[in-house]
CSV table of C-alpha atoms in Angstrom, one decimal:
chain,number,residue,atom,x,y,z
A,1,GLN,CA,125.0,92.6,103.9
A,2,GLN,CA,125.1,92.8,107.7
A,3,GLN,CA,125.8,96.4,108.6
A,4,VAL,CA,126.1,95.9,112.3
A,5,LYS,CA,128.2,93.0,113.6
A,6,GLN,CA,127.7,92.0,117.3
A,7,SER,CA,129.7,89.6,119.5
A,8,PRO,CA,129.7,87.4,121.4
A,9,GLN,CA,126.5,85.6,120.6
A,10,SER,CA,126.2,84.5,124.2
A,11,LEU,CA,127.9,85.4,127.5
A,12,ILE,CA,127.9,83.9,131.0
A,13,VAL,CA,129.3,85.9,133.9
A,14,GLN,CA,129.1,85.6,137.6
A,15,LYS,CA,127.3,88.2,139.7
A,16,GLY,CA,129.4,91.2,140.1
A,17,GLY,CA,131.3,90.6,136.9
A,18,ILE,CA,131.6,93.0,134.0
A,19,PRO,CA,130.3,91.6,130.8
A,20,ILE,CA,131.4,93.4,127.6
A,21,ILE,CA,129.5,93.2,124.4
A,22,ASN,CA,131.1,94.5,121.2
A,23,CYS,CA,129.7,95.9,118.0
A,24,ALA,CA,131.1,97.1,114.7
A,25,TYR,CA,129.5,99.0,111.9
A,26,GLU,CA,130.2,99.7,108.3
A,27,ASN,CA,128.0,102.5,107.2
A,28,THR,CA,129.6,105.9,108.0
A,29,ALA,CA,126.2,107.5,107.6
A,30,PHE,CA,125.2,106.0,111.0
A,31,ASP,CA,125.1,108.8,113.6
A,32,TYR,CA,123.1,107.3,116.6
A,33,PHE,CA,124.0,104.1,118.4
A,34,PRO,CA,121.4,102.8,120.9
A,35,TRP,CA,121.6,99.6,122.9
A,36,TYR,CA,118.4,97.7,123.6
A,37,GLN,CA,117.6,95.1,126.3
A,38,GLN,CA,115.1,92.4,125.6
A,39,PHE,CA,113.5,90.0,128.2
A,40,PRO,CA,111.7,86.8,127.0
A,41,GLY,CA,108.3,87.5,125.6
A,42,LYS,CA,108.8,91.3,125.6
A,43,GLY,CA,109.8,93.8,123.0
A,44,PRO,CA,113.2,95.4,123.1
A,45,ALA,CA,113.5,98.5,125.3
A,46,LEU,CA,116.1,101.2,125.0
A,47,LEU,CA,118.9,100.9,127.6
A,48,ILE,CA,121.4,103.6,126.6
A,49,ALA,CA,122.5,105.4,123.5
A,50,ILE,CA,125.4,107.4,122.2
A,51,ARG,CA,126.2,109.8,119.4
A,52,PRO,CA,129.6,109.6,117.6
A,53,ASP,CA,130.9,112.9,118.9
A,54,VAL,CA,131.2,111.3,122.3
A,55,SER,CA,133.7,108.6,123.2
A,56,GLU,CA,132.0,107.4,126.4
A,57,LYS,CA,128.6,107.6,128.0
A,58,LYS,CA,127.6,106.2,131.4
A,59,GLU,CA,124.1,105.7,132.8
A,60,GLY,CA,124.1,103.9,136.2
A,61,ARG,CA,125.8,100.6,135.8
A,62,PHE,CA,125.8,100.7,132.0
A,63,THR,CA,128.6,102.3,129.9
A,64,ILE,CA,129.0,102.7,126.2
A,65,SER,CA,132.5,103.1,124.8
A,66,PHE,CA,132.6,104.5,121.2
A,67,ASN,CA,135.6,104.4,118.8
A,68,LYS,CA,134.6,106.4,115.7
A,69,SER,CA,137.9,105.8,113.8
A,70,ALA,CA,137.6,102.0,114.2
A,71,LYS,CA,133.8,102.1,113.7
A,72,GLN,CA,133.3,100.1,116.9
A,73,PHE,CA,131.3,100.5,120.1
A,74,SER,CA,130.8,98.4,123.1
A,75,LEU,CA,128.5,98.0,126.1
A,76,HIS,CA,129.9,97.4,129.6
A,77,ILE,CA,127.7,96.4,132.5
A,78,MET,CA,129.3,97.1,135.9
A,79,ASP,CA,128.5,95.0,138.9
A,80,SER,CA,126.2,92.7,136.9
A,81,GLN,CA,123.2,91.2,138.6
A,82,PRO,CA,121.0,88.2,137.8
A,83,GLY,CA,118.3,90.6,136.8
A,84,ASP,CA,120.5,91.8,134.0
A,85,SER,CA,120.1,88.4,132.3
A,86,ALA,CA,118.5,89.2,129.0
A,87,THR,CA,119.3,89.6,125.3
A,88,TYR,CA,121.1,92.8,124.4
A,89,PHE,CA,121.1,94.3,120.9
A,90,CYS,CA,123.3,97.0,119.6
A,91,ALA,CA,121.9,99.2,116.8
A,92,ALA,CA,122.8,102.0,114.5
A,93,LYS,CA,120.6,104.6,113.1
A,94,GLY,CA,121.2,106.9,110.1
A,95,PHE,CA,120.1,107.9,106.7
A,96,SER,CA,119.9,104.8,104.5
A,97,GLY,CA,120.3,104.7,100.7
A,98,ALA,CA,116.6,103.9,100.4
A,99,GLY,CA,115.7,107.3,101.8
A,100,SER,CA,114.8,106.6,105.4
A,101,TYR,CA,116.3,106.8,108.8
A,102,GLN,CA,116.8,103.1,109.3
A,103,LEU,CA,117.5,101.5,112.6
A,104,THR,CA,119.8,98.5,111.9
A,105,PHE,CA,120.3,95.9,114.6
A,106,GLY,CA,123.1,93.4,115.5
A,107,LYS,CA,122.1,89.8,116.0
A,108,GLY,CA,122.0,90.1,119.8
A,109,THR,CA,123.9,88.7,122.8
A,110,LYS,CA,122.3,86.5,125.3
A,111,LEU,CA,123.6,87.4,128.7
A,112,SER,CA,123.3,85.1,131.7
A,113,VAL,CA,124.4,86.4,135.1
A,114,ILE,CA,124.9,83.5,137.5
A,115,PRO,CA,124.2,84.3,141.2
B,1,GLY,CA,97.4,102.9,126.4
B,2,ALA,CA,100.7,104.8,126.5
B,3,GLY,CA,102.8,102.3,124.7
B,4,VAL,CA,102.9,100.6,121.3
B,5,SER,CA,100.2,98.0,121.0
B,6,GLN,CA,100.3,95.0,118.8
B,7,SER,CA,97.6,92.5,118.0
B,8,PRO,CA,97.2,89.6,118.1
B,9,SER,CA,99.9,88.6,120.5
B,10,ASN,CA,100.0,85.1,119.1
B,11,LYS,CA,98.8,83.8,115.8
B,12,VAL,CA,98.8,80.3,114.5
B,13,THR,CA,97.8,79.9,110.8
B,14,GLU,CA,97.9,77.2,108.2
B,15,LYS,CA,100.4,77.3,105.4
B,16,GLY,CA,98.9,79.2,102.4
B,17,LYS,CA,96.5,81.4,104.5
B,18,ASP,CA,96.8,85.1,104.6
B,19,VAL,CA,97.4,86.9,107.9
B,20,GLU,CA,97.1,90.5,109.1
B,21,LEU,CA,99.1,91.9,112.0
B,22,ARG,CA,98.1,95.2,113.6
B,23,CYS,CA,100.2,97.9,115.2
B,24,ASP,CA,98.9,100.9,117.2
B,25,PRO,CA,101.8,103.3,117.6
B,26,ILE,CA,102.2,105.8,120.4
B,27,SER,CA,99.9,108.8,119.8
B,28,GLY,CA,101.7,111.6,117.9
B,29,HIS,CA,104.6,109.4,116.7
B,30,THR,CA,105.1,110.0,113.1
B,31,ALA,CA,107.7,107.3,112.4
B,32,LEU,CA,106.7,103.6,112.4
B,33,TYR,CA,108.9,100.5,111.8
B,34,TRP,CA,108.2,96.9,111.3
B,35,TYR,CA,110.8,94.3,112.2
B,36,ARG,CA,110.9,90.5,112.1
B,37,GLN,CA,112.7,88.5,114.8
B,38,SER,CA,113.5,84.9,114.0
B,39,LEU,CA,114.7,82.5,116.7
B,40,GLY,CA,118.3,83.2,117.5
B,41,GLN,CA,118.5,86.0,115.0
B,42,GLY,CA,118.5,89.8,115.3
B,43,LEU,CA,115.9,92.2,114.3
B,44,GLU,CA,115.4,92.2,110.5
B,45,PHE,CA,114.1,95.5,109.1
B,46,LEU,CA,110.9,95.1,107.0
B,47,ILE,CA,109.4,98.5,106.3
B,48,TYR,CA,109.4,102.1,107.6
B,49,PHE,CA,106.7,104.8,107.5
B,50,GLN,CA,107.4,108.5,108.1
B,51,GLY,CA,104.5,110.8,108.1
B,52,ASN,CA,103.0,111.2,104.7
B,53,SER,CA,106.2,110.3,102.8
B,54,ALA,CA,106.4,107.2,100.7
B,55,PRO,CA,107.3,104.2,102.9
B,56,ASP,CA,110.7,102.5,102.7
B,57,LYS,CA,109.9,99.0,101.7
B,58,SER,CA,113.4,97.9,101.1
B,59,GLY,CA,113.3,95.2,103.8
B,60,LEU,CA,110.3,93.3,102.7
B,61,PRO,CA,111.5,89.8,101.9
B,62,SER,CA,109.0,89.0,99.1
B,63,ASP,CA,105.9,90.4,97.3
B,64,ARG,CA,103.8,88.3,99.7
B,65,PHE,CA,104.5,90.9,102.3
B,66,SER,CA,102.8,94.3,102.3
B,67,ALA,CA,102.0,97.0,104.9
B,68,GLU,CA,99.9,100.1,105.1
B,69,ARG,CA,99.5,102.9,107.5
B,70,THR,CA,96.1,104.5,107.6
B,71,GLY,CA,95.7,108.1,108.6
B,72,GLY,CA,99.3,108.3,109.8
B,73,SER,CA,98.5,106.1,112.8
B,74,VAL,CA,97.5,102.4,112.8
B,75,SER,CA,99.6,100.1,110.6
B,76,THR,CA,98.7,96.7,109.3
B,77,LEU,CA,101.3,94.2,108.0
B,78,THR,CA,99.8,91.6,105.7
B,79,ILE,CA,101.4,88.3,104.7
B,80,GLN,CA,99.8,86.5,101.9
B,81,ARG,CA,100.0,82.8,101.2
B,82,THR,CA,102.0,82.2,104.4
B,83,GLN,CA,105.0,79.8,104.4
B,84,GLN,CA,106.6,78.0,107.3
B,85,GLU,CA,109.7,80.2,107.0
B,86,ASP,CA,107.4,83.2,107.8
B,87,SER,CA,107.2,81.9,111.4
B,88,ALA,CA,108.7,84.5,113.6
B,89,VAL,CA,108.0,87.3,116.0
B,90,TYR,CA,106.9,90.5,114.2
B,91,LEU,CA,107.7,93.7,116.1
B,92,CYS,CA,106.5,97.2,115.5
B,93,ALA,CA,108.2,100.3,116.8
B,94,SER,CA,107.3,104.0,116.7
B,95,SER,CA,109.3,107.2,117.3
B,96,LEU,CA,108.3,110.8,117.6
B,97,VAL,CA,110.0,112.0,114.5
B,98,ALA,CA,112.6,110.7,112.0
B,99,ARG,CA,115.5,112.5,113.6
B,100,THR,CA,118.3,110.1,114.2
B,101,ASN,CA,118.6,110.6,117.9
B,102,THR,CA,114.9,109.9,118.8
B,103,GLU,CA,114.1,106.8,120.7
B,104,ALA,CA,112.2,104.0,119.0
B,105,PHE,CA,109.6,102.3,121.3
B,106,PHE,CA,108.7,98.7,120.6
B,107,GLY,CA,105.5,96.8,121.1
B,108,GLN,CA,105.6,93.3,122.6
B,109,GLY,CA,105.3,91.7,119.2
B,110,THR,CA,103.1,89.2,117.4
B,111,ARG,CA,104.3,85.6,117.5
B,112,LEU,CA,103.3,84.1,114.2
B,113,THR,CA,103.4,80.3,113.8
B,114,VAL,CA,102.7,78.8,110.3
B,115,VAL,CA,101.8,75.1,110.5
């Protein structure tokens, strides 16, 4: 069972565009929603995160929008740059049935920003 | 070093051999995760350690996979009788505590190739 669904699988935008990546979750026990950025050959690195009591969080050019009732959240990248080209993963963290605070990931979105 | 360290960075092994992958978490981090990342896939949860509590092994795909964490620090993931489908990047992450809003820091991963 995939608990976090992410779309699209890949995305190509021109420099300056605003790519939007969407995620949906099922487990209402999730209460922390981070986004990770991964460059080839590197491990994922935390980009920005949100808690469900907040509907929007902005850090620099990155914004998370969160809709608790719909169990959906999205990442917007303002004024995208070629250096933003990477794979982006949404994730959700919360108490799992197995007794641990699991961090569950979406399948990732490969973003390419064309100069 | 200050980050999560994984070794080896690359491992090529013959089908049927056993392999050990090592993770050195950030000093003082009590939570440690192992994930598997296959080509084009997201991060698949394998196992989670939190302090001295029993590990959450719910993500291990078969009994050929096992992991231990000695002294609450270094962790070793062992794959016995490796199969070609075990080829993937194995990522380790650590976080300060188990609280849901604490950041998980990833290592650069071990790329395992089974030939």
